[in-house]
PDB file of C-alpha atoms in Angstrom:
ATOM      1  CA  MET A   1     -13.396   5.077 -62.334  1.00 46.00           C
ATOM      2  CA  GLU A   2     -10.624   7.168 -60.980  1.00 48.00           C
ATOM      3  CA  ARG A   3      -7.139   5.837 -61.321  1.00 47.00           C
ATOM      4  CA  ILE A   4      -5.036   5.805 -58.204  1.00 49.00           C
ATOM      5  CA  PRO A   5      -1.574   6.953 -58.838  1.00 49.00           C
ATOM      6  CA  SER A   6       1.209   4.504 -57.991  1.00 47.00           C
ATOM      7  CA  ALA A   7       4.180   5.179 -55.789  1.00 48.00           C
ATOM      8  CA  GLN A   8       6.236   4.633 -58.674  1.00 46.00           C
ATOM      9  CA  PRO A   9       7.299   7.561 -61.240  1.00 48.00           C
ATOM     10  CA  PRO A  10       5.453   7.680 -64.435  1.00 47.00           C
ATOM     11  CA  PRO A  11       6.917   5.550 -67.226  1.00 47.00           C
ATOM     12  CA  ALA A  12       8.522   8.649 -69.141  1.00 49.00           C
ATOM     13  CA  CYS A  13      10.691   9.210 -66.173  1.00 47.00           C
ATOM     14  CA  LEU A  14      12.005   5.786 -66.015  1.00 45.00           C
ATOM     15  CA  PRO A  15      15.259   4.807 -67.641  1.00 47.00           C
ATOM     16  CA  LYS A  16      14.645   2.443 -70.575  1.00 48.00           C
ATOM     17  CA  ALA A  17      16.487  -1.030 -70.742  1.00 46.00           C
ATOM     18  CA  PRO A  18      18.757  -1.470 -73.577  1.00 48.00           C
ATOM     19  CA  GLY A  19      16.650  -3.303 -76.552  1.00 47.00           C
ATOM     20  CA  LEU A  20      13.255  -2.910 -74.780  1.00 45.00           C
ATOM     21  CA  GLU A  21      10.615  -1.664 -77.251  1.00 46.00           C
ATOM     22  CA  HIS A  22       6.729  -1.583 -76.769  1.00 46.00           C
ATOM     23  CA  GLY A  23       5.587  -5.157 -76.069  1.00 46.00           C
ATOM     24  CA  ASP A  24       9.120  -6.646 -76.438  1.00 48.00           C
ATOM     25  CA  LEU A  25      10.414  -8.479 -73.233  1.00 49.00           C
ATOM     26  CA  SER A  26      13.194 -10.330 -74.916  1.00 51.00           C
ATOM     27  CA  GLY A  27      15.732  -7.662 -74.136  1.00 53.00           C
ATOM     28  CA  MET A  28      14.585  -7.188 -70.494  1.00 52.00           C
ATOM     29  CA  ASP A  29      17.459  -7.410 -67.958  1.00 57.00           C
ATOM     30  CA  PHE A  30      15.689  -8.314 -64.828  1.00 53.00           C
ATOM     31  CA  ALA A  31      18.839  -7.366 -62.711  1.00 56.00           C
ATOM     32  CA  HIS A  32      18.867  -4.016 -64.143  1.00 54.00           C
ATOM     33  CA  MET A  33      15.052  -3.358 -63.596  1.00 52.00           C
ATOM     34  CA  TYR A  34      15.552  -4.453 -60.057  1.00 51.00           C
ATOM     35  CA  GLN A  35      18.025  -1.868 -59.474  1.00 52.00           C
ATOM     36  CA  VAL A  36      15.913   0.667 -60.987  1.00 49.00           C
ATOM     37  CA  TYR A  37      12.866  -0.036 -58.890  1.00 51.00           C
ATOM     38  CA  LYS A  38      14.692  -0.954 -55.802  1.00 51.00           C
ATOM     39  CA  SER A  39      13.385   1.443 -52.962  1.00 49.00           C
ATOM     40  CA  ARG A  40      15.823   3.851 -51.277  1.00 47.00           C
ATOM     41  CA  ARG A  41      15.075   2.091 -47.908  1.00 53.00           C
ATOM     42  CA  GLY A  42      16.491  -1.117 -48.931  1.00 58.00           C
ATOM     43  CA  ILE A  43      19.835   0.528 -50.051  1.00 57.00           C
ATOM     44  CA  LYS A  44      22.474  -0.499 -47.581  1.00 65.00           C
ATOM     45  CA  ARG A  45      24.675   1.973 -45.950  1.00 63.00           C
ATOM     46  CA  SER A  46      28.421   1.790 -46.461  1.00 68.00           C
ATOM     47  CA  GLU A  47      30.626   0.878 -43.625  1.00 68.00           C
ATOM     48  CA  ASP A  48      31.673   4.537 -43.292  1.00 67.00           C
ATOM     49  CA  SER A  49      28.230   5.763 -42.783  1.00 72.00           C
ATOM     50  CA  LYS A  50      27.308   2.969 -40.287  1.00 72.00           C
ATOM     51  CA  GLU A  51      30.281   4.105 -38.124  1.00 71.00           C
ATOM     52  CA  THR A  52      29.327   7.687 -38.272  1.00 73.00           C
ATOM     53  CA  TYR A  53      25.824   6.958 -37.383  1.00 75.00           C
ATOM     54  CA  LYS A  54      26.889   4.494 -34.511  1.00 80.00           C
ATOM     55  CA  LEU A  55      29.090   6.897 -32.711  1.00 81.00           C
ATOM     56  CA  PRO A  56      26.682   9.861 -32.197  1.00 88.00           C
ATOM     57  CA  HIS A  57      23.943   7.120 -31.584  1.00 90.00           C
ATOM     58  CA  ARG A  58      26.021   5.650 -28.979  1.00 91.00           C
ATOM     59  CA  LEU A  59      26.729   9.005 -27.308  1.00 93.00           C
ATOM     60  CA  ILE A  60      23.033   9.976 -27.236  1.00 94.00           C
ATOM     61  CA  GLU A  61      21.781   6.567 -25.656  1.00 96.00           C
ATOM     62  CA  LYS A  62      24.621   7.046 -23.167  1.00 96.00           C
ATOM     63  CA  LYS A  63      23.462  10.602 -22.261  1.00 96.00           C
ATOM     64  CA  ARG A  64      19.800   9.364 -21.911  1.00 96.00           C
ATOM     65  CA  ARG A  65      20.896   6.281 -19.666  1.00 97.00           C
ATOM     66  CA  ASP A  66      22.801   8.823 -17.594  1.00 98.00           C
ATOM     67  CA  ARG A  67      19.804  11.137 -17.362  1.00 98.00           C
ATOM     68  CA  ILE A  68      17.653   8.089 -16.241  1.00 98.00           C
ATOM     69  CA  ASN A  69      20.126   7.044 -13.525  1.00 97.00           C
ATOM     70  CA  GLU A  70      20.537  10.362 -12.255  1.00 98.00           C
ATOM     71  CA  CYS A  71      16.722  10.947 -11.900  1.00 98.00           C
ATOM     72  CA  ILE A  72      16.485   7.452 -10.202  1.00 97.00           C
ATOM     73  CA  ALA A  73      19.276   8.411  -7.655  1.00 95.00           C
ATOM     74  CA  GLN A  74      17.375  11.650  -6.974  1.00 97.00           C
ATOM     75  CA  LEU A  75      14.269   9.790  -6.417  1.00 96.00           C
ATOM     76  CA  LYS A  76      16.156   7.375  -3.957  1.00 94.00           C
ATOM     77  CA  ASP A  77      17.527  10.316  -2.163  1.00 94.00           C
ATOM     78  CA  LEU A  78      13.877  11.857  -1.724  1.00 95.00           C
ATOM     79  CA  LEU A  79      12.343   8.514  -0.265  1.00 93.00           C
ATOM     80  CA  PRO A  80      11.528   8.644   3.382  1.00 92.00           C
ATOM     81  CA  GLU A  81      14.280   6.207   5.405  1.00 90.00           C
ATOM     82  CA  HIS A  82      11.348   3.923   6.767  1.00 87.00           C
ATOM     83  CA  LEU A  83      10.888   2.954   2.952  1.00 86.00           C
ATOM     84  CA  LYS A  84      14.412   2.523   2.218  1.00 83.00           C
ATOM     85  CA  LEU A  85      14.885   0.122   5.184  1.00 84.00           C
ATOM     86  CA  THR A  86      12.043  -2.233   3.984  1.00 76.00           C
ATOM     87  CA  THR A  87      14.578  -3.752   1.326  1.00 73.00           C
ATOM     88  CA  LEU A  88      17.718  -5.533   2.196  1.00 72.00           C
ATOM     89  CA  GLY A  89      21.131  -3.962   1.094  1.00 76.00           C
ATOM     90  CA  HIS A  90      21.284  -2.051  -2.148  1.00 81.00           C
ATOM     91  CA  LEU A  91      18.139  -0.696  -3.763  1.00 88.00           C
ATOM     92  CA  GLU A  92      17.634  -1.719  -7.484  1.00 93.00           C
ATOM     93  CA  LYS A  93      16.531   0.885  -9.862  1.00 94.00           C
ATOM     94  CA  ALA A  94      13.010  -0.854 -10.241  1.00 94.00           C
ATOM     95  CA  VAL A  95      12.806  -1.022  -6.549  1.00 93.00           C
ATOM     96  CA  VAL A  96      13.355   2.799  -6.229  1.00 94.00           C
ATOM     97  CA  LEU A  97      10.875   3.063  -8.632  1.00 96.00           C
ATOM     98  CA  GLU A  98       8.022   1.061  -7.036  1.00 94.00           C
ATOM     99  CA  LEU A  99       8.889   2.431  -3.750  1.00 94.00           C
ATOM    100  CA  THR A 100       8.581   6.057  -5.167  1.00 96.00           C
ATOM    101  CA  LEU A 101       5.261   5.146  -6.806  1.00 97.00           C
ATOM    102  CA  LYS A 102       3.962   3.652  -3.409  1.00 95.00           C
ATOM    103  CA  HIS A 103       5.006   6.680  -1.412  1.00 96.00           C
ATOM    104  CA  VAL A 104       3.431   9.152  -4.087  1.00 97.00           C
ATOM    105  CA  LYS A 105       0.141   7.305  -3.815  1.00 98.00           C
ATOM    106  CA  ALA A 106       0.133   7.451  -0.006  1.00 97.00           C
ATOM    107  CA  LEU A 107       0.953  11.150  -0.135  1.00 97.00           C
ATOM    108  CA  THR A 108      -1.901  11.688  -2.705  1.00 98.00           C
ATOM    109  CA  ASN A 109      -4.181   9.752  -0.269  1.00 98.00           C
ATOM    110  CA  LEU A 110      -3.253  11.771   2.733  1.00 98.00           C
ATOM    111  CA  ILE A 111      -3.989  15.148   0.585  1.00 98.00           C
ATOM    112  CA  ASP A 112      -7.377  13.879  -0.298  1.00 98.00           C
ATOM    113  CA  GLN A 113      -8.045  12.878   3.335  1.00 98.00           C
ATOM    114  CA  GLN A 114      -6.759  16.201   4.444  1.00 98.00           C
ATOM    115  CA  GLN A 115      -9.033  18.272   1.918  1.00 97.00           C
ATOM    116  CA  GLN A 116     -11.946  16.289   3.168  1.00 96.00           C
ATOM    117  CA  LYS A 117     -11.451  17.306   6.666  1.00 95.00           C
ATOM    118  CA  ILE A 118     -10.894  20.788   5.751  1.00 95.00           C
ATOM    119  CA  ILE A 119     -14.393  20.933   3.739  1.00 95.00           C
ATOM    120  CA  ALA A 120     -15.911  19.065   6.752  1.00 92.00           C
ATOM    121  CA  LEU A 121     -14.533  21.752   8.934  1.00 92.00           C
ATOM    122  CA  GLN A 122     -15.527  24.622   6.695  1.00 91.00           C
ATOM    123  CA  SER A 123     -19.305  23.405   6.415  1.00 89.00           C
ATOM    124  CA  GLY A 124     -19.333  22.802   9.982  1.00 85.00           C
ATOM    125  CA  LEU A 125     -18.259  26.500  10.817  1.00 83.00           C
ATOM    126  CA  GLN A 126     -20.635  27.752   8.221  1.00 80.00           C
ATOM    127  CA  ALA A 127     -23.560  25.957  10.148  1.00 76.00           C
ATOM    128  CA  GLY A 128     -22.681  27.920  13.051  1.00 68.00           C
ATOM    129  CA  GLU A 129     -20.842  25.292  15.171  1.00 61.00           C
ATOM    130  CA  SER A 130     -17.563  26.330  17.007  1.00 59.00           C
ATOM    131  CA  TRP A 131     -14.465  24.631  16.175  1.00 53.00           C
ATOM    132  CA  VAL A 132     -12.515  23.382  19.065  1.00 58.00           C
ATOM    133  CA  PRO A 133      -9.240  21.638  18.460  1.00 61.00           C
TER     134      PRO A 133
END
């Protein structure tokens, strides 16, 4: 049976607890052992490193929110007036997104219909029919 290596370093690399011999558990200091085996993820950040992390993170998040808001404002400007008038007053961001989806779906359906008409007209012309507008 093959041995699966553990995530912990081999015993030779571990610092030995004072007074610990083979099979002797009487000198084991569990607080010391906990610190030795504690994962790096569990180590808490100092207050300084928390603040140095928070500041760039806040700026990054603010830039992200600003980009989202700018894109929503551009979408609002692209909406046809008749869709904007269906709502009362200020258009919320969610409403702008919903109206944009509605408009894009309507345009997609219109394109599909126009393509079907083009195909029908092309096949009619190929069959020898004359096209009269």
